[in-house]
PDB file of C-alpha atoms in Angstrom:
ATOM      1  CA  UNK A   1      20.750 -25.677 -64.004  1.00  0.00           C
ATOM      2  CA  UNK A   2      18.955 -22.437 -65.319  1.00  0.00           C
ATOM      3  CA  UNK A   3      19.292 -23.770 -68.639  1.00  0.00           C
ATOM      4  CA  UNK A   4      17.005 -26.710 -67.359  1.00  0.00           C
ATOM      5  CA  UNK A   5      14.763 -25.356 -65.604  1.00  0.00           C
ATOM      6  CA  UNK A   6      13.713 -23.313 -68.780  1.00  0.00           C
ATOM      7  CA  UNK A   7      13.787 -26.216 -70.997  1.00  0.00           C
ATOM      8  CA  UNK A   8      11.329 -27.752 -68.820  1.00  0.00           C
ATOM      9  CA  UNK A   9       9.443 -24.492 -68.353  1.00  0.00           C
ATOM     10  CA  UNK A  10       9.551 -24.099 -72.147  1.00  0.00           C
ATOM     11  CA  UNK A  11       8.133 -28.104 -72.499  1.00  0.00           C
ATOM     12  CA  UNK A  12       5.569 -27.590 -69.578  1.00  0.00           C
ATOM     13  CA  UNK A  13       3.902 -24.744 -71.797  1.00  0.00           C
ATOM     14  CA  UNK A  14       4.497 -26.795 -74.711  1.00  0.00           C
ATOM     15  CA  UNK A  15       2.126 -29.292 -73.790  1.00  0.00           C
ATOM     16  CA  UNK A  16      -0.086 -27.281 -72.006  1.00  0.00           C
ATOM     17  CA  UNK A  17      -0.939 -25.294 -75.081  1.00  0.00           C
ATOM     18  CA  UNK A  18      -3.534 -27.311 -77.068  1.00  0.00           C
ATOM     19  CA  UNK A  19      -5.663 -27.057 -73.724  1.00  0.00           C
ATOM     20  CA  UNK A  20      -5.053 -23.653 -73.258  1.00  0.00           C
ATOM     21  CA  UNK A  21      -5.844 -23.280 -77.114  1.00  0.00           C
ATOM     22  CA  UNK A  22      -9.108 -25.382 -76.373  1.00  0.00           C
ATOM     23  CA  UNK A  23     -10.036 -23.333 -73.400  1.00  0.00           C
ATOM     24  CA  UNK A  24      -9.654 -20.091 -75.745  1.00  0.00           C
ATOM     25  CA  UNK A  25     -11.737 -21.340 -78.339  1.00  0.00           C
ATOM     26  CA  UNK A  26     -14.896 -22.725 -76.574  1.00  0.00           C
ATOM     27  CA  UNK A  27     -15.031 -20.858 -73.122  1.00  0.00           C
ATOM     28  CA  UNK A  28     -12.941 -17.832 -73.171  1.00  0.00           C
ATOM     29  CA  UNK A  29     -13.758 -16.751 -76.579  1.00  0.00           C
ATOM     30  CA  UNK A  30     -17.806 -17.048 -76.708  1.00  0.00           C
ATOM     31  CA  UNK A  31     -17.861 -15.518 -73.297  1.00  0.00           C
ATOM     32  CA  UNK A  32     -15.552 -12.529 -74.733  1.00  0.00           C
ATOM     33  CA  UNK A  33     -17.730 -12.641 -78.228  1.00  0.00           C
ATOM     34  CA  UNK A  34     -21.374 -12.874 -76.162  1.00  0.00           C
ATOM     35  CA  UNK A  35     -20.753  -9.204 -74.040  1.00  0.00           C
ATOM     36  CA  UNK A  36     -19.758  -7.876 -77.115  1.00  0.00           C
ATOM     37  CA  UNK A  37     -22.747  -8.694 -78.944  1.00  0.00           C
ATOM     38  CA  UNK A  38     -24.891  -7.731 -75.696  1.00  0.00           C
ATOM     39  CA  UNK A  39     -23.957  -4.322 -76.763  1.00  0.00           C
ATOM     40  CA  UNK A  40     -24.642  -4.566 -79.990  1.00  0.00           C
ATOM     41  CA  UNK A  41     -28.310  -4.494 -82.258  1.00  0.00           C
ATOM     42  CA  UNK A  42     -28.113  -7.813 -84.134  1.00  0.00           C
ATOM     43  CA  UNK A  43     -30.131 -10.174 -86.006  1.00  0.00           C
ATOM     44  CA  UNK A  44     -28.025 -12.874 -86.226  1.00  0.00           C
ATOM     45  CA  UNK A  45     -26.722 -12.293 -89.997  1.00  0.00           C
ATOM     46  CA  UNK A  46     -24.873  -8.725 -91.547  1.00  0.00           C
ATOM     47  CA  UNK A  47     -22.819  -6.233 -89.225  1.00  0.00           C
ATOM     48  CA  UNK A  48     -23.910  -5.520 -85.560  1.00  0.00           C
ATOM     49  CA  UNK A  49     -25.001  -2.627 -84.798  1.00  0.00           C
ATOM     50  CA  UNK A  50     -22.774  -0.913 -81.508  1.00  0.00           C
ATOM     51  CA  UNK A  51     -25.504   1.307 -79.404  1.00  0.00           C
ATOM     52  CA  UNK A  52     -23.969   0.259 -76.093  1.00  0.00           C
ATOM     53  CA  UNK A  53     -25.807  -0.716 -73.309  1.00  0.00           C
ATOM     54  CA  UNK A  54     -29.311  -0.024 -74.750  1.00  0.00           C
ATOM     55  CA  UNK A  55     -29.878  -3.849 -74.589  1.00  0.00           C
ATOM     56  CA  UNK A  56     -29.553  -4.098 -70.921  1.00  0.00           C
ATOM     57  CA  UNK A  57     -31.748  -0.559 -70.562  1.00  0.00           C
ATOM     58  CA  UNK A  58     -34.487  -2.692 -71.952  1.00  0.00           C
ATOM     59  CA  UNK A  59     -33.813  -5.848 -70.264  1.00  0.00           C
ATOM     60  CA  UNK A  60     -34.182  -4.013 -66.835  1.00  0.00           C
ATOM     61  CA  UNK A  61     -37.827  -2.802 -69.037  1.00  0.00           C
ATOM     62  CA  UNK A  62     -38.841  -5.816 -69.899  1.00  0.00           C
ATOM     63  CA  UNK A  63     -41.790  -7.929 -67.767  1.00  0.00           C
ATOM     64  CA  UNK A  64     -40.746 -11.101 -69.535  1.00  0.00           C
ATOM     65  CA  UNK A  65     -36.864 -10.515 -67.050  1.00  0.00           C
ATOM     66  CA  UNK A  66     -38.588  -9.969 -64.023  1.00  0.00           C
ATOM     67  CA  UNK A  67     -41.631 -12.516 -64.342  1.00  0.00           C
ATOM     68  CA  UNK A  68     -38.206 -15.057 -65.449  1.00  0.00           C
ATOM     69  CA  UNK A  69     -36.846 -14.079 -61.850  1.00  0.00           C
ATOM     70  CA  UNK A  70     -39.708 -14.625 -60.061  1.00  0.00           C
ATOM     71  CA  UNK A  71     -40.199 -17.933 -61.385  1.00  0.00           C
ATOM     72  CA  UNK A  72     -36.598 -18.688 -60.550  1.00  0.00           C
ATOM     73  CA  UNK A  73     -37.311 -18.022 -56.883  1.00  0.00           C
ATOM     74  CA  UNK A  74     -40.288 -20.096 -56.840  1.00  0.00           C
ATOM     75  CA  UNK A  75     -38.342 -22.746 -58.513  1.00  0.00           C
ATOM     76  CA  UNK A  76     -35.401 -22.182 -56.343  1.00  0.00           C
ATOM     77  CA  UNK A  77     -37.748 -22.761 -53.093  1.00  0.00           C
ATOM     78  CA  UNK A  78     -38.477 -26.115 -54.761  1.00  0.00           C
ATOM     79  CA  UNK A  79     -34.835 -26.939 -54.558  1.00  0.00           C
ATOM     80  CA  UNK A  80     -34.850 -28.233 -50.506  1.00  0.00           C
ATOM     81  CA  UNK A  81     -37.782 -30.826 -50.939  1.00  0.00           C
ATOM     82  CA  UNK A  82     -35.683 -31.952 -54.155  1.00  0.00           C
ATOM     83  CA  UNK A  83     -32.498 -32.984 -51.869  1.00  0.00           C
ATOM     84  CA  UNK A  84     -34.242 -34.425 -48.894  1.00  0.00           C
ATOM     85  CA  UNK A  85     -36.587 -36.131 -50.743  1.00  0.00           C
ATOM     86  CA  UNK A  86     -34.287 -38.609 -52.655  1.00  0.00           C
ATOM     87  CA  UNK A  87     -31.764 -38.439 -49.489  1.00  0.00           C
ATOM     88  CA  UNK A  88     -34.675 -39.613 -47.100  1.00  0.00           C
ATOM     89  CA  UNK A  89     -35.166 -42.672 -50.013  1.00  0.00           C
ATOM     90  CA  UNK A  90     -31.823 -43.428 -50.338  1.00  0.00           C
ATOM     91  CA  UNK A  91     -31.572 -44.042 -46.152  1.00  0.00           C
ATOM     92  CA  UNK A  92     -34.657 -46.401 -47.102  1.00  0.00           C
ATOM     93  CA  UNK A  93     -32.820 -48.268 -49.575  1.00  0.00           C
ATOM     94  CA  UNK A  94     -29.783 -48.514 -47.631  1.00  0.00           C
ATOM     95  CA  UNK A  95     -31.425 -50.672 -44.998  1.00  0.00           C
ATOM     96  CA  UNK A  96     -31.792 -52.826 -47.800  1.00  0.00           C
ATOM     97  CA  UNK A  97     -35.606 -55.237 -48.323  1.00  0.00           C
ATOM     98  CA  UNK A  98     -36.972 -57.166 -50.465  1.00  0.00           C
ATOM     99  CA  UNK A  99     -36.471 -55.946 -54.146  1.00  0.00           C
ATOM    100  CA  UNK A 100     -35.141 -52.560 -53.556  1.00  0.00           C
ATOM    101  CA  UNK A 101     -32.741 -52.739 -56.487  1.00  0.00           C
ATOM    102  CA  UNK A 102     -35.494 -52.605 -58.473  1.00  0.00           C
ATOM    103  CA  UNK A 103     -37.063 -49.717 -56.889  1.00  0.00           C
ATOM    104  CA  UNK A 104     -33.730 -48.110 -57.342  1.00  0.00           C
ATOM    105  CA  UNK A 105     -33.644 -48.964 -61.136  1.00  0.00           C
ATOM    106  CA  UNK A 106     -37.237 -47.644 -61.456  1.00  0.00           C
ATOM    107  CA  UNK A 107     -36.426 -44.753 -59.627  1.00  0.00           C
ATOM    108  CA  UNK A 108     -33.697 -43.591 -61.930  1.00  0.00           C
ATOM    109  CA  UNK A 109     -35.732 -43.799 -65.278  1.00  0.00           C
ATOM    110  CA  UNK A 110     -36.791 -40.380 -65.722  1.00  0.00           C
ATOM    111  CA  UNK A 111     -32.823 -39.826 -66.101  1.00  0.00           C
ATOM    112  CA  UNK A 112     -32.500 -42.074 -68.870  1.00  0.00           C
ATOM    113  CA  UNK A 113     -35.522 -40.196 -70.379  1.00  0.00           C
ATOM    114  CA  UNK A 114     -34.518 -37.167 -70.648  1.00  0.00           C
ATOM    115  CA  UNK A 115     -35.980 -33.718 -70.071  1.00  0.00           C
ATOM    116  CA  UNK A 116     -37.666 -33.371 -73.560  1.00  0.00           C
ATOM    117  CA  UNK A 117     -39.328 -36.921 -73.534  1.00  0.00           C
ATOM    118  CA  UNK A 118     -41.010 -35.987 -70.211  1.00  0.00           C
ATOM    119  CA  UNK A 119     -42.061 -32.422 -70.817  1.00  0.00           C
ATOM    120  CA  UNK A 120     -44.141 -34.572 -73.763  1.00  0.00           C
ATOM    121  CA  UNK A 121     -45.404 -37.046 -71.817  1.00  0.00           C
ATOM    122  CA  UNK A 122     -46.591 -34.912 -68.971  1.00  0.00           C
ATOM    123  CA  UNK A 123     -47.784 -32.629 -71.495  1.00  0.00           C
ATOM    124  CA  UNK A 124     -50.038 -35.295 -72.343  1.00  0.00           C
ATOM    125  CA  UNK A 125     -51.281 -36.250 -69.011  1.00  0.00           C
ATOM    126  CA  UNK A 126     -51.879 -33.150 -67.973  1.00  0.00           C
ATOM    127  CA  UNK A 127     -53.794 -32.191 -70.660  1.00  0.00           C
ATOM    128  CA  UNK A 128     -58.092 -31.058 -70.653  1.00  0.00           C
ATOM    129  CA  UNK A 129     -57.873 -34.799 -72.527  1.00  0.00           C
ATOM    130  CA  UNK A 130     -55.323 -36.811 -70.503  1.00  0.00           C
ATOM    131  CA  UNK A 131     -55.819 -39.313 -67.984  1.00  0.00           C
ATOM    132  CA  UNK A 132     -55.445 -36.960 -64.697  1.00  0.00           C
ATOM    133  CA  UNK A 133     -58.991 -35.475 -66.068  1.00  0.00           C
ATOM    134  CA  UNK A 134     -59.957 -38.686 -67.460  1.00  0.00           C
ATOM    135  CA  UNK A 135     -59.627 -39.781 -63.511  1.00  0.00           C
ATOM    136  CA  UNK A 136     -61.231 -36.576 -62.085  1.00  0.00           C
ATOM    137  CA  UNK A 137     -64.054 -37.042 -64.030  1.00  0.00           C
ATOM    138  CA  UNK A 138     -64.909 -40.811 -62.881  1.00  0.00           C
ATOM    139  CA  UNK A 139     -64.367 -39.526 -59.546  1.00  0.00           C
ATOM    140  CA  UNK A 140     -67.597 -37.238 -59.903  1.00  0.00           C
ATOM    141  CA  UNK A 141     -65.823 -33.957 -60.158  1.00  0.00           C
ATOM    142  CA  UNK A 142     -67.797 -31.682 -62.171  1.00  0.00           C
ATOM    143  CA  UNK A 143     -66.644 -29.845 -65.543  1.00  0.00           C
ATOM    144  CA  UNK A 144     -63.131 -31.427 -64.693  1.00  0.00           C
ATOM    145  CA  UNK A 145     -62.174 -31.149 -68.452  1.00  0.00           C
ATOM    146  CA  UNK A 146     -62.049 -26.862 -67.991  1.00  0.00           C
ATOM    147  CA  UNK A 147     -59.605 -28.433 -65.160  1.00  0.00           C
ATOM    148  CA  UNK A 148     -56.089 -27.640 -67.326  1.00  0.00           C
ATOM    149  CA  UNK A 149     -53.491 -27.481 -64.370  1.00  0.00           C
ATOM    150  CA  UNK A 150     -51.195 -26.030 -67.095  1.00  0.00           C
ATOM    151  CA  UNK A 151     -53.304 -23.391 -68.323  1.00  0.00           C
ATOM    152  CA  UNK A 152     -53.579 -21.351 -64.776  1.00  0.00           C
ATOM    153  CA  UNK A 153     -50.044 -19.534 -63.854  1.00  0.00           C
ATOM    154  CA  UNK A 154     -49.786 -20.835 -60.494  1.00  0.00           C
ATOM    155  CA  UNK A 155     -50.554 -24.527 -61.102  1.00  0.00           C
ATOM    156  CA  UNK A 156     -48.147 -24.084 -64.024  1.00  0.00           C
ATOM    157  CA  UNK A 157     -45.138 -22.852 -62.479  1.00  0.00           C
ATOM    158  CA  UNK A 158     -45.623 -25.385 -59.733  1.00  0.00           C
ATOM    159  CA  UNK A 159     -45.888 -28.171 -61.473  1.00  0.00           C
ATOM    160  CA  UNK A 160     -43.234 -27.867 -63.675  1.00  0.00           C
ATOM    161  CA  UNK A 161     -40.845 -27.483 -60.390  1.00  0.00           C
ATOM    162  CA  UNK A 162     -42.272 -30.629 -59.345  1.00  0.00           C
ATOM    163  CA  UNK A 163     -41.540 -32.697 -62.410  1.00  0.00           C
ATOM    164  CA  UNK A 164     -38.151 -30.929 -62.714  1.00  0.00           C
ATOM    165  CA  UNK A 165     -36.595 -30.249 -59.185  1.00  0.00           C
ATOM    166  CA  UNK A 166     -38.096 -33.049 -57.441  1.00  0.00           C
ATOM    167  CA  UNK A 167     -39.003 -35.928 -59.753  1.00  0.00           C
ATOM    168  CA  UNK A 168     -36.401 -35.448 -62.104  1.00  0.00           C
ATOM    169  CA  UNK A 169     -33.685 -35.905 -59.635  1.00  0.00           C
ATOM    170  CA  UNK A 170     -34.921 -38.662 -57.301  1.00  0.00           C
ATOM    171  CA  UNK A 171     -33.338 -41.300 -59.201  1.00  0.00           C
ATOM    172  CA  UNK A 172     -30.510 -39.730 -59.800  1.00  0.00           C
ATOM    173  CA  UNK A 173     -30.163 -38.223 -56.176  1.00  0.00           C
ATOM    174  CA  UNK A 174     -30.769 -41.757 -54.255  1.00  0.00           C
ATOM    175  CA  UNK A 175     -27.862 -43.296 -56.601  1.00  0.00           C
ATOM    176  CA  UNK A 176     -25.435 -39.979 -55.619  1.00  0.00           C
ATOM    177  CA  UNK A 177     -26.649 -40.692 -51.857  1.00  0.00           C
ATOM    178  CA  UNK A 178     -26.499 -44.153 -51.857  1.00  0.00           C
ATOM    179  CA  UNK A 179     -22.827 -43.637 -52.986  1.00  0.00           C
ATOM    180  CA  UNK A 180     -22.030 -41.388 -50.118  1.00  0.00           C
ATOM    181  CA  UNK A 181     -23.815 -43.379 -47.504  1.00  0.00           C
ATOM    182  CA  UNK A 182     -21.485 -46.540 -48.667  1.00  0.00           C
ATOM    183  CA  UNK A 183     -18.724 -44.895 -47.311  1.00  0.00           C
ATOM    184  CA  UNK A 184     -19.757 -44.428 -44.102  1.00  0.00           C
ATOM    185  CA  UNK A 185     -18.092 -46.892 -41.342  1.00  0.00           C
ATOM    186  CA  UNK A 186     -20.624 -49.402 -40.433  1.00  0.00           C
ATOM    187  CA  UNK A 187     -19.208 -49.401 -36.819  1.00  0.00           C
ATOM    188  CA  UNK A 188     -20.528 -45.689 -36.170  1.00  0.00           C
ATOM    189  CA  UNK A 189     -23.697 -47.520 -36.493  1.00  0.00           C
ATOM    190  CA  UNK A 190     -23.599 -50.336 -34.311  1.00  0.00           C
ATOM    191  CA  UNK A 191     -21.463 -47.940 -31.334  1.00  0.00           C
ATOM    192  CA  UNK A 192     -25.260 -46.195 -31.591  1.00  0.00           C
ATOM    193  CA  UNK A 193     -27.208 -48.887 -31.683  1.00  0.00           C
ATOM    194  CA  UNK A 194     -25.253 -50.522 -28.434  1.00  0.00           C
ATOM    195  CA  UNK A 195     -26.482 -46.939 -27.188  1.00  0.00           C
ATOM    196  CA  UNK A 196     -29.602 -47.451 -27.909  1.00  0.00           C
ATOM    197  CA  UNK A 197     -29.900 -45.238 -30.712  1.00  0.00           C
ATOM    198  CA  UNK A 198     -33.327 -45.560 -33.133  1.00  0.00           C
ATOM    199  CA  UNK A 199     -33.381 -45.384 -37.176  1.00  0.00           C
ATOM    200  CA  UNK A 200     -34.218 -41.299 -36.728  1.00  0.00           C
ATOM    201  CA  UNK A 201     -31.497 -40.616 -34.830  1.00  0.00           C
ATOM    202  CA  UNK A 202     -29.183 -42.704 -36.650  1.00  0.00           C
ATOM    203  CA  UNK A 203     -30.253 -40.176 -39.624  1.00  0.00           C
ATOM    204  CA  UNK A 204     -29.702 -37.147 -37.682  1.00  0.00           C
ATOM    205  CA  UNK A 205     -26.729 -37.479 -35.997  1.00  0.00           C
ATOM    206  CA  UNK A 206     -24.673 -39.869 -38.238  1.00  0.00           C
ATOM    207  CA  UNK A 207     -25.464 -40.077 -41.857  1.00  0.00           C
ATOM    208  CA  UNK A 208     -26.504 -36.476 -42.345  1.00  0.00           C
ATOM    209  CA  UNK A 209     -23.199 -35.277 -40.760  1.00  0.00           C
ATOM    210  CA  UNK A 210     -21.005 -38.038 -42.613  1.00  0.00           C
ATOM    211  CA  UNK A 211     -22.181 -36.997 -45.621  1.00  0.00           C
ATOM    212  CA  UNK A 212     -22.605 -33.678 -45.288  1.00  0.00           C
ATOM    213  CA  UNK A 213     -20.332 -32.648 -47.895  1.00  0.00           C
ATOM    214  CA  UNK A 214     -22.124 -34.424 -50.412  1.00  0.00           C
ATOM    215  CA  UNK A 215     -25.286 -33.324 -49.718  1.00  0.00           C
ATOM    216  CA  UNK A 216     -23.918 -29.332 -50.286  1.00  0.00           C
ATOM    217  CA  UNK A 217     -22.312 -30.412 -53.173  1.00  0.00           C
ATOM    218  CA  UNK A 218     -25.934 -32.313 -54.772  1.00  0.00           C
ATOM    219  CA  UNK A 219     -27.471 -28.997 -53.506  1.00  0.00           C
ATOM    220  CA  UNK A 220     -25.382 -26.650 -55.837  1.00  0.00           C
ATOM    221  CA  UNK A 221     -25.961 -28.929 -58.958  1.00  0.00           C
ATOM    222  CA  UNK A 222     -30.071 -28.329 -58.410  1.00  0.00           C
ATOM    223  CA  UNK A 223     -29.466 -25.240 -58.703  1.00  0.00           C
ATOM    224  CA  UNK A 224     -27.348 -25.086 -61.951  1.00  0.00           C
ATOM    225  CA  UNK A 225     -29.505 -27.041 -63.681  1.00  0.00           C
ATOM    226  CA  UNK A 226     -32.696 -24.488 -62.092  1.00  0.00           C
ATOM    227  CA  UNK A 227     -30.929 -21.886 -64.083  1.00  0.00           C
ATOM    228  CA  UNK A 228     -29.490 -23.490 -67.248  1.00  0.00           C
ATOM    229  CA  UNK A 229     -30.973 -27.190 -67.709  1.00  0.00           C
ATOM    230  CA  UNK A 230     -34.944 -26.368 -67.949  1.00  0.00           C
ATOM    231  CA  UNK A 231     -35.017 -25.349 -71.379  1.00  0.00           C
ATOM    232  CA  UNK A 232     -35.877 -28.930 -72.859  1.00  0.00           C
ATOM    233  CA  UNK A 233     -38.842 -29.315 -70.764  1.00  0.00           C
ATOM    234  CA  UNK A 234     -40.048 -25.948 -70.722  1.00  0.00           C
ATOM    235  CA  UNK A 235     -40.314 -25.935 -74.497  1.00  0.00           C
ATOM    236  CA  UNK A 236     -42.309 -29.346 -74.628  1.00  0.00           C
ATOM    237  CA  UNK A 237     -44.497 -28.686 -71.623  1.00  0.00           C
ATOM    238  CA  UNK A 238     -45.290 -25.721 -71.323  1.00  0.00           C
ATOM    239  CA  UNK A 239     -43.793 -23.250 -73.727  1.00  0.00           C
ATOM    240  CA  UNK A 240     -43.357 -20.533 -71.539  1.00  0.00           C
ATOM    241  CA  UNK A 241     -47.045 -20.023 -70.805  1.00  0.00           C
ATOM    242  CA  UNK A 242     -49.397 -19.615 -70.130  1.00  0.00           C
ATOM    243  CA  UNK A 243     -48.611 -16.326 -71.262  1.00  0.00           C
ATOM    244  CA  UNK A 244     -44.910 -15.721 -69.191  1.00  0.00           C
ATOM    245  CA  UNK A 245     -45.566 -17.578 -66.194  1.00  0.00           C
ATOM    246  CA  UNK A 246     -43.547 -20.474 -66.652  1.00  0.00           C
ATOM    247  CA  UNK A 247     -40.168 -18.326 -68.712  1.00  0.00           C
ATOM    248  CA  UNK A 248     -36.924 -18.726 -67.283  1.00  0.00           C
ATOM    249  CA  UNK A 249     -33.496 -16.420 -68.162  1.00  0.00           C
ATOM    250  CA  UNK A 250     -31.604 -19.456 -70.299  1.00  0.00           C
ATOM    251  CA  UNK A 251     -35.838 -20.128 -72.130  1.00  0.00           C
ATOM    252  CA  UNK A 252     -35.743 -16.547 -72.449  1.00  0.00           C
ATOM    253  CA  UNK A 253     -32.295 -16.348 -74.329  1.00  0.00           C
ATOM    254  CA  UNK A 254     -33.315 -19.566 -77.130  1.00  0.00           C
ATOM    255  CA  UNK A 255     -37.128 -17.663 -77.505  1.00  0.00           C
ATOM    256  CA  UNK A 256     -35.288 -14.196 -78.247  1.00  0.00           C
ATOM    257  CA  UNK A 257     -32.655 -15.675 -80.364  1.00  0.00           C
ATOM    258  CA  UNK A 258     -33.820 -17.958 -82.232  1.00  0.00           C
ATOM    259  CA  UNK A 259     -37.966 -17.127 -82.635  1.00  0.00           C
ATOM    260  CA  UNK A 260     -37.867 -12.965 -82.541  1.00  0.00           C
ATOM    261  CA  UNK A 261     -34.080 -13.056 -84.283  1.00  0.00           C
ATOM    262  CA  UNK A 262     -33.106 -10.699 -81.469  1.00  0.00           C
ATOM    263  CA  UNK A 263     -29.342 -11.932 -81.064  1.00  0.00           C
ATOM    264  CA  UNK A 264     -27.865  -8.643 -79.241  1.00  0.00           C
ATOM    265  CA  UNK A 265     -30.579  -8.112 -76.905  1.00  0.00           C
ATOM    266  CA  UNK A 266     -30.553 -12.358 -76.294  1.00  0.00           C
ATOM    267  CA  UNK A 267     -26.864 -12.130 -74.888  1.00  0.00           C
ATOM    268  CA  UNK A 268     -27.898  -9.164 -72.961  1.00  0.00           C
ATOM    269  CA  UNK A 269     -29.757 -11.817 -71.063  1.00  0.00           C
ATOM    270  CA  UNK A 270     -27.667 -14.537 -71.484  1.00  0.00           C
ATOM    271  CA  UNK A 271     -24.508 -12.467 -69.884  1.00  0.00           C
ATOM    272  CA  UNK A 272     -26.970 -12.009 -66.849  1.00  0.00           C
ATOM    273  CA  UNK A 273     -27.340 -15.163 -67.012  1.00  0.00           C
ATOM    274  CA  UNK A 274     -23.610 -15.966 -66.891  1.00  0.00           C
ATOM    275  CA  UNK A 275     -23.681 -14.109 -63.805  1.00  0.00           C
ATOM    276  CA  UNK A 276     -25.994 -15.996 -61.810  1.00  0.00           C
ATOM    277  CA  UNK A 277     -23.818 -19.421 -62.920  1.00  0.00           C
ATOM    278  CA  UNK A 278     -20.712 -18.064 -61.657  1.00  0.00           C
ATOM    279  CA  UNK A 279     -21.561 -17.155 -58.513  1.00  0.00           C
ATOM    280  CA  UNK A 280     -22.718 -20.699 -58.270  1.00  0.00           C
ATOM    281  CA  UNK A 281     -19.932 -22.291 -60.001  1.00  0.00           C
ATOM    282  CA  UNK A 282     -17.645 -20.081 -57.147  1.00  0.00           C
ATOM    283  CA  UNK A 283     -19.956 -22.088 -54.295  1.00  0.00           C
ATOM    284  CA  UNK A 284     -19.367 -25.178 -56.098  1.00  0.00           C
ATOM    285  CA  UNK A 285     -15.410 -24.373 -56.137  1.00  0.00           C
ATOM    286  CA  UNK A 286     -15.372 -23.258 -52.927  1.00  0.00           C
ATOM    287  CA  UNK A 287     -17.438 -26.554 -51.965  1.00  0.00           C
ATOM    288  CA  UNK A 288     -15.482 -28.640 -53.661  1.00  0.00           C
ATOM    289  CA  UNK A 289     -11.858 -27.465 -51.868  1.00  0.00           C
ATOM    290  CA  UNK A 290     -13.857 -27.667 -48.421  1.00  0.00           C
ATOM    291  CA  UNK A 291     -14.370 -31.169 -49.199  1.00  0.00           C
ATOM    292  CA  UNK A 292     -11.044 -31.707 -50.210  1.00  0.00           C
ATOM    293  CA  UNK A 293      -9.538 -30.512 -46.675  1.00  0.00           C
ATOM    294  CA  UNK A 294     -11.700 -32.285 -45.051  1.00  0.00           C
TER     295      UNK A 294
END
């Protein structure tokens, strides 16, 4: 019996081992590699340099780390207008009217897109020659070409959490909601309407609550991609600027990488930034097993 139970043991591991192998090589082993390097002085090419935690001396220095937080917070504060705005459309579409699959397929096509296309395109219409001051200026407003939204820091950061945290993800947020709201007994529905029950309350008190768990869950995936998706249309938008007021950490770790050659001091930045997806990748787990009991 003993002698079975290893043999199984023994072909259990067996097969398990090109995933483990797999899980070495691409998350275990870069992670491992990256805080090394962190504490190293590195240009990419030749033998790093060990001088400890010097990197992360300067990081905690450095204006370009702190101005990257702050725009993470104001990014981050985007984040609740980005889930109730596609989860208020998808109630919409629900109902169902005339042509709302279309709506819904126009909805999702800054998905299809892509981040880099439309950091281009709204690079374009934003610009002191695009169409928004094209349309300023036929509506009498005066000098609206020195108008650049993207050239003042607060119009910058904000509009770039628009496109991204709100617009971005309607299309793909009414589909995820639309989804969840299928699921949801139809007879909960007409119990409240025999009560008397309007379209607003039906919201409140049964959809929201039904779907509850899917609505967290759509929550904690804004925020991942606030902290590691935004490269793409940072880089084609804005470029960081006007001078820092649109940098993020993960734009922060390609510009000192890959345009100053600063490799050590980049994974000093990218292991904070490791940090920050953990902890959310622990509220997604821990999301993700409350949904599960439920």
């Amino acid at each position: 019996m003993k002698t079975k139970l290893k043999q199984e043991a023994k072909d259990g591991w067996i097969l398990l081992s090109p995933l483990l192998l797999l899980t070495f090589i691409f998350l275990l082993y870069p992670v491992v590699s990256n805080f090394y390097f962190s504490l190293t002085k590195w240009k990419g090419v030749g033998k790093p340099v060990f001088i400890g935690f010097e990197n992360y001396k300067t990081l905690f220095k450095d204006e370009r780390f702190y101005r990257s937080l702050k725009n993470l917070g104001v990014l981050v504060l985007y984040i609740p207008l980005g889930v109730l705005t596609p989860l208020v459309i998808a109630n919409t579409l629900r109902k169902g009217f005339r042509g709302w699959k279309l709506y819904r397929v126009l909805l999702y096509l800054p998905n299809i897109l892509g981040p880099v296309i439309l950091g281009t395109i709204f690079s374009v219409i934003l610009s002191q020659i695009g169409p928004v001051t094209d349309l300023l200026t036929k509506l009498g407003v005066k000098n609206a070409q020195e108008i650049y939204i993207l050239g003042k820091s607060a119009s910058a950061i904000n509009s770039l959490a628009f496109i991204f945290v709100i617009w971005m993800r309607v299309g793909f947020g009414c589909i995820y909601f639309l989804s969840a709201m299928s699921s949801i007994d139809a007879s909960l529905y007409d119990a409240a309407k025999i009560d008397g029950t309007n379209a607003w309350q039906d919201f409140i008190h049964i959809t929201l609550p039904s779907i509850r768990f899917s609505i967290e869950f759509f929550t904690v995936l804004a925020f991942i991609e606030v902290f590691a998706r935004m490269y793409g249309i940072i880089f084609t938008l804005t470029g960081g600027g006007p001078g820092y007021a649109t940098y993020t950490l993960e734009y922060g770790v390609y510009m000192i990488s890959f345009s100053a050659y600063q490799k050590g001091y980049a994974s000093a930045w990218s292991v904070i930034l490791f940090f920050f997806c953990a902890a959310i990748a622990l509220i997604q787990i821990r999301l993700i097993k409350k949904g599960e009991n439920n």
